[in-house]
Coordinates of C-alpha atoms in Angstrom, one line a residue:
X15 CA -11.8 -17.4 -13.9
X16 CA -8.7 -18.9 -13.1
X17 CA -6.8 -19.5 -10.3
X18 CA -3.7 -17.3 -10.9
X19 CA -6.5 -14.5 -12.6
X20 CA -8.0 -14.6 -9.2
X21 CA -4.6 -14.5 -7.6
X22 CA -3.6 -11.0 -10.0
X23 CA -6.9 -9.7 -9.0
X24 CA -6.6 -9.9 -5.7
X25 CA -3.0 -8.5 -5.4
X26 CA -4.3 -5.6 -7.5
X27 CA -7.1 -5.0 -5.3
X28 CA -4.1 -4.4 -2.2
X29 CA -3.3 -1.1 -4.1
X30 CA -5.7 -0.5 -6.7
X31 CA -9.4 0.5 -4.5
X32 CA -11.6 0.8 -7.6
X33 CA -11.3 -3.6 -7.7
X34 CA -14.8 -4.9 -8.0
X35 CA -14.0 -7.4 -5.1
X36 CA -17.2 -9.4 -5.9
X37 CA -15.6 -11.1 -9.1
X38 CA -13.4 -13.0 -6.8
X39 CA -14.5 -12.6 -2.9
X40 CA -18.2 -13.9 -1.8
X41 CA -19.7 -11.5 1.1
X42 CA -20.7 -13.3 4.3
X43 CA -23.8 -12.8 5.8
X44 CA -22.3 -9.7 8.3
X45 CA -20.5 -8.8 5.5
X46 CA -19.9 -7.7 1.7
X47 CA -17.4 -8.5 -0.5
X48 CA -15.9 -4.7 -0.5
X49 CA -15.9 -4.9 3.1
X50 CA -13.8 -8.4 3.0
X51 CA -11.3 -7.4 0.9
X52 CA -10.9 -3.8 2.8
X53 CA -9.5 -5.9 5.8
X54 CA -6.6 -7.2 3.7
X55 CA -6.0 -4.4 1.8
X56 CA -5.6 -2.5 5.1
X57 CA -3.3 -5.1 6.6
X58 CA -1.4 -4.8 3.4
X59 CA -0.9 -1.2 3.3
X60 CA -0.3 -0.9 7.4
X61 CA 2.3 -3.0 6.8
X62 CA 4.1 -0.8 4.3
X63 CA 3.4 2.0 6.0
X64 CA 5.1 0.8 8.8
X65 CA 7.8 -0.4 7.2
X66 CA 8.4 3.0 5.2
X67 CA 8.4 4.5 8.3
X68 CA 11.0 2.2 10.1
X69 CA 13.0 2.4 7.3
X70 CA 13.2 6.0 7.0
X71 CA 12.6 7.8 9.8
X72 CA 14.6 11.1 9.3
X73 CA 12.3 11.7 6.9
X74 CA 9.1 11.0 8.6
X75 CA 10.7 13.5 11.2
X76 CA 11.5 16.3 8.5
X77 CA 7.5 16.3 6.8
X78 CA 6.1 15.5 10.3
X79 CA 3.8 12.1 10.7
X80 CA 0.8 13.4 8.8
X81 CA 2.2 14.4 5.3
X82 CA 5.0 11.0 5.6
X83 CA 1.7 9.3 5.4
X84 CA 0.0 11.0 2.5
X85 CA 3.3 10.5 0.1
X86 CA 3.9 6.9 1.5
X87 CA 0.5 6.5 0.4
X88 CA 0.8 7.9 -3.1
X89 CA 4.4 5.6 -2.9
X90 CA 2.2 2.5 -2.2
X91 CA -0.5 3.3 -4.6
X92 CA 2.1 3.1 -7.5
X93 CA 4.7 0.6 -6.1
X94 CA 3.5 -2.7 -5.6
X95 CA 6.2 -4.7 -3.3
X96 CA 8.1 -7.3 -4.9
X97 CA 9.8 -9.1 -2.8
X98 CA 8.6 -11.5 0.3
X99 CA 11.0 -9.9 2.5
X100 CA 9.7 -6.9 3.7
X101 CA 12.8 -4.9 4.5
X102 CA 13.3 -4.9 0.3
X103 CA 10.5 -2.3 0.3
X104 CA 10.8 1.1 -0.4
X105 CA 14.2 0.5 -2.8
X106 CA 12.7 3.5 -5.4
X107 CA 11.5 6.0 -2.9
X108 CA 14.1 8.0 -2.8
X109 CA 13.4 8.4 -6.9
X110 CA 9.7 8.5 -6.2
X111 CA 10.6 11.9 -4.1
X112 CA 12.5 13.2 -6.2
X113 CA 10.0 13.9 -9.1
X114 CA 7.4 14.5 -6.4
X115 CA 5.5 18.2 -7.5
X116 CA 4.3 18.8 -3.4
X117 CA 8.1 18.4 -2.6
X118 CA 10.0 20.4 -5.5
X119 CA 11.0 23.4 -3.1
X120 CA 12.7 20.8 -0.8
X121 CA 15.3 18.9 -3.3
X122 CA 17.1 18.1 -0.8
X123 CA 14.6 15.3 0.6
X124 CA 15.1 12.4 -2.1
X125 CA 19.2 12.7 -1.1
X126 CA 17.9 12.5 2.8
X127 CA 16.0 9.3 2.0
X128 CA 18.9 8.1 -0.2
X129 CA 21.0 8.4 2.9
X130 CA 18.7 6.3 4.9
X131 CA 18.0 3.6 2.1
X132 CA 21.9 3.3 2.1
X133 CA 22.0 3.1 6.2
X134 CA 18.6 0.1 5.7
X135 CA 21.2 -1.7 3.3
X136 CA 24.1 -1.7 5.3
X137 CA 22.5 -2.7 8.3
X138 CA 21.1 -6.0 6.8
X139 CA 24.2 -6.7 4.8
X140 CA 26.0 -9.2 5.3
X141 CA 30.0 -9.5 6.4
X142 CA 33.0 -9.1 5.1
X143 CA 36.0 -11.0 5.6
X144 CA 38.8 -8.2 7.1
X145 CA 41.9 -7.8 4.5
X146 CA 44.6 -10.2 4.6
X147 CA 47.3 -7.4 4.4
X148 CA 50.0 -10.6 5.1
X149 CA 48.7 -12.3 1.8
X150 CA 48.6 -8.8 0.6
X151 CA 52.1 -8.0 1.2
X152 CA 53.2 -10.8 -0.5
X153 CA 52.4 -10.1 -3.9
X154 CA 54.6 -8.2 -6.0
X155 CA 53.7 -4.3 -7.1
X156 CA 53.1 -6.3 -10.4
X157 CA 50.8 -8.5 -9.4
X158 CA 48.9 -5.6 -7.5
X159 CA 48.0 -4.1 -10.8
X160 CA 45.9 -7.5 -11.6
X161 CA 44.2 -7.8 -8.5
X162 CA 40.2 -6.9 -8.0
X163 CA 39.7 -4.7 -4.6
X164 CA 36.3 -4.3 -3.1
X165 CA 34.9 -2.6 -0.1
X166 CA 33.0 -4.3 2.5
X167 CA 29.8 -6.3 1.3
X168 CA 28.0 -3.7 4.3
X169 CA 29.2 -0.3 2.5
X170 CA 27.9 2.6 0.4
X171 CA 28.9 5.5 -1.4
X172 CA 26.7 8.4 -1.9
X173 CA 27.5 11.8 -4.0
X174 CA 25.3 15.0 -2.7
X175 CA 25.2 18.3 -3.4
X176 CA 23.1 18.9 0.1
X177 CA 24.2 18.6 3.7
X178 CA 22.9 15.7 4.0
X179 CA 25.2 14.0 6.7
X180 CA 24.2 17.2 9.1
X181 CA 20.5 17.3 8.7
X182 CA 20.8 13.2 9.3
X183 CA 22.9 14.2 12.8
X184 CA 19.9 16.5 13.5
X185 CA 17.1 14.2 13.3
X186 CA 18.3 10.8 15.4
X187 CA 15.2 11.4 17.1
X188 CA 12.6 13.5 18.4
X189 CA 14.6 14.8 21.2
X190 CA 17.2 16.0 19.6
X191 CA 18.6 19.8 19.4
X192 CA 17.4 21.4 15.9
X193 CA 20.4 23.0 14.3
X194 CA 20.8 25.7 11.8
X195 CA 21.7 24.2 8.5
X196 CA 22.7 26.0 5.8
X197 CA 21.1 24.5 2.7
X198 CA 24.2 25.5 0.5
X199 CA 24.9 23.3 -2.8
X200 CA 27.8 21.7 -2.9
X201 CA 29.5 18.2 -3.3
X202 CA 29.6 16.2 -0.1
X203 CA 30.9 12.7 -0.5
X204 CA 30.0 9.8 1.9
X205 CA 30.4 6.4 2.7
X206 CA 28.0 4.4 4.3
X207 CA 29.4 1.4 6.3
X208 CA 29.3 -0.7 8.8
X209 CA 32.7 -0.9 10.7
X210 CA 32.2 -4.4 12.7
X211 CA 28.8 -3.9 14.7
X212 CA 28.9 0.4 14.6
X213 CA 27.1 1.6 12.2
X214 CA 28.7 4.6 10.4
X215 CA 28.7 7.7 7.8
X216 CA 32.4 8.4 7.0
X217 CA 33.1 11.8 5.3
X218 CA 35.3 11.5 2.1
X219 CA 36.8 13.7 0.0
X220 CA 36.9 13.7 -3.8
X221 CA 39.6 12.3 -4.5
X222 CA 39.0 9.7 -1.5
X223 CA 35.5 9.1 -3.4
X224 CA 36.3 8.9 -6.9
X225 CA 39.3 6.3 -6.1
X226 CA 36.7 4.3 -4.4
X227 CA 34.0 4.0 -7.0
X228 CA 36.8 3.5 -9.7
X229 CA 37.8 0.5 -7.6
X230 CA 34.2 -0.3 -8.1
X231 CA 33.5 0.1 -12.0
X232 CA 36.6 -1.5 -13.5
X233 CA 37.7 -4.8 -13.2
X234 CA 41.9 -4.8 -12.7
X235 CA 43.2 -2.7 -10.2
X236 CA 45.1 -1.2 -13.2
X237 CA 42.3 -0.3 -14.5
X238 CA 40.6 2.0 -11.3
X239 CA 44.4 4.0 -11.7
X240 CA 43.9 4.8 -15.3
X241 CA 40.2 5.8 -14.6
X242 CA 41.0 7.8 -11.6
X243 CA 44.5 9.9 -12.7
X244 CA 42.1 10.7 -15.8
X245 CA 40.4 12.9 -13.6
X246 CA 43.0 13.3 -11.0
X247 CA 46.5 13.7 -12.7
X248 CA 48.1 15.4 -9.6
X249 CA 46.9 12.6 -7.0
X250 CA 49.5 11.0 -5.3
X251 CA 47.5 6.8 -5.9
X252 CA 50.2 5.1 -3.2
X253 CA 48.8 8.1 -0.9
X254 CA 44.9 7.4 -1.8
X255 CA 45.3 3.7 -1.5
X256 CA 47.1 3.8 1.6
X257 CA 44.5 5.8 2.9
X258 CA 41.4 4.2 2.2
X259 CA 43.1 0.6 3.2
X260 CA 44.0 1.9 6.6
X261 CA 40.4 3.3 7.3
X262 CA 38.7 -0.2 6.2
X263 CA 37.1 1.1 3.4
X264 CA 38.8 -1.9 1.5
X265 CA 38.3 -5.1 2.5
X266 CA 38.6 -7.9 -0.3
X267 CA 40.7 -8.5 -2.7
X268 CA 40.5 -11.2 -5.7
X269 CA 43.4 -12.3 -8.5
X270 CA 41.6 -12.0 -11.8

């Protein structure tokens, strides 16, 4: 057997428990080659448990610490990590919830840990510079049209049809006082950021939203009008653009 065969094996054998460890591990004298390999695959899966938990712990709170461990450890079972860095884990759980049978009469779960993957991401993201409105202000209407906005590096935009945003308020942590939400559908819009060093969820409205993630999908600024006023034709775009500039939801812009 090779070395990298040995090397697939073994990384199978973190998630997989039916691995015959003795085709690559030799027991000791105190003890077998099942009993080796359960010590690394239960450093391995601690690990990710833990860091499940870190990462979302609203959840953890909602199913209580018993049943966050039985689907984390269905999650692990079929999601091998990736990535060296830890804090990458977890990326699909919110998907992984969502098509989760135990957890079909509570929908609105995968959009709570959506919320808290975004809140992960923006926490390790990186900066952005802050908007040169000088430069800005320099370039003619015209010129506008050709530029490429972007919101800060540390920002994301999230479209629910749950309170999500309330029932995160409600569960900062185990003290906290346990309001009465009212699970009623409909669209709440949010964006995710980090404003300097506070950490925030910023309420939005459609029109706020959809100018936003226009901004995001097209390439000219020209473009994100056409693609908004397609689906807004009464929106005032100076008003919009004004608006999401002065809150710091735009941060960057680039001459394409």
């Amino acid at each position: 057997m090779s070395l990298h065969d040995i090397h697939q094996q073994f990384i199978t054998a973190m998630y997989q428990s039916s691995v015959a460890a003795e085709k690559f591990i030799k027991p000791s004298t105190i003890l077998s080659a099942n009993e080796r390999l359960a010590i690394y695959r239960g450093s391995v899966r601690g690990g990710l448990l833990q860091a499940l938990g870190n990462i979302y712990p609203v959840l953890k709170q909602l199913l209580g610490d018993h049943a966050f461990e039985g689907l984390s450890r269905r999650y692990i079972e079929q999601h091998r990590s990736s990535s060296a860095n830890i804090a990458d884990y977890g990326d699909n759980f919110p998907e992984f919830i969502r098509f989760f049978k135990p957890l079909s009469e509570y929908p609105y779960m995968a959009d709570v840990a959506l919320l808290e993957w975004a809140w992960h991401q923006v926490f390790n993201e990186a900066d952005s510079a802050l908007l040169n409105l000088e430069q800005l202000s320099r370039l003619t209407p015209d010129q506008h049209l050709t530029l490429k906005f972007s919101r800060p590096k540390a920002s994301r935009l999230i479209q629910s049809p749950w309170p999500i945003k309330p029932i995160w308020d409600a569960n900062q942590n185990s003290h906290s006082a346990q309001e009465n939400i009212k699970l009623i559908q409909q669209n709440n819009f949010l964006l995710v950021w980090r404003k300097d060093y506070e950490m925030r969820i910023d309420n939005l409205n459609e029109a706020q939203w959809s100018f936003l993630n226009a901004i995001d999908q097209t390439t000219y600024f020209s473009d994100a009008i056409e693609q908004f006023l397609t689906s807004f034709p009464d929106e005032n775009v100076s008003e919009i653009f004004s608006s999401v500039i002065t809150q710091g939801w735009i941060t960057e812009f680039e001459q394409r």
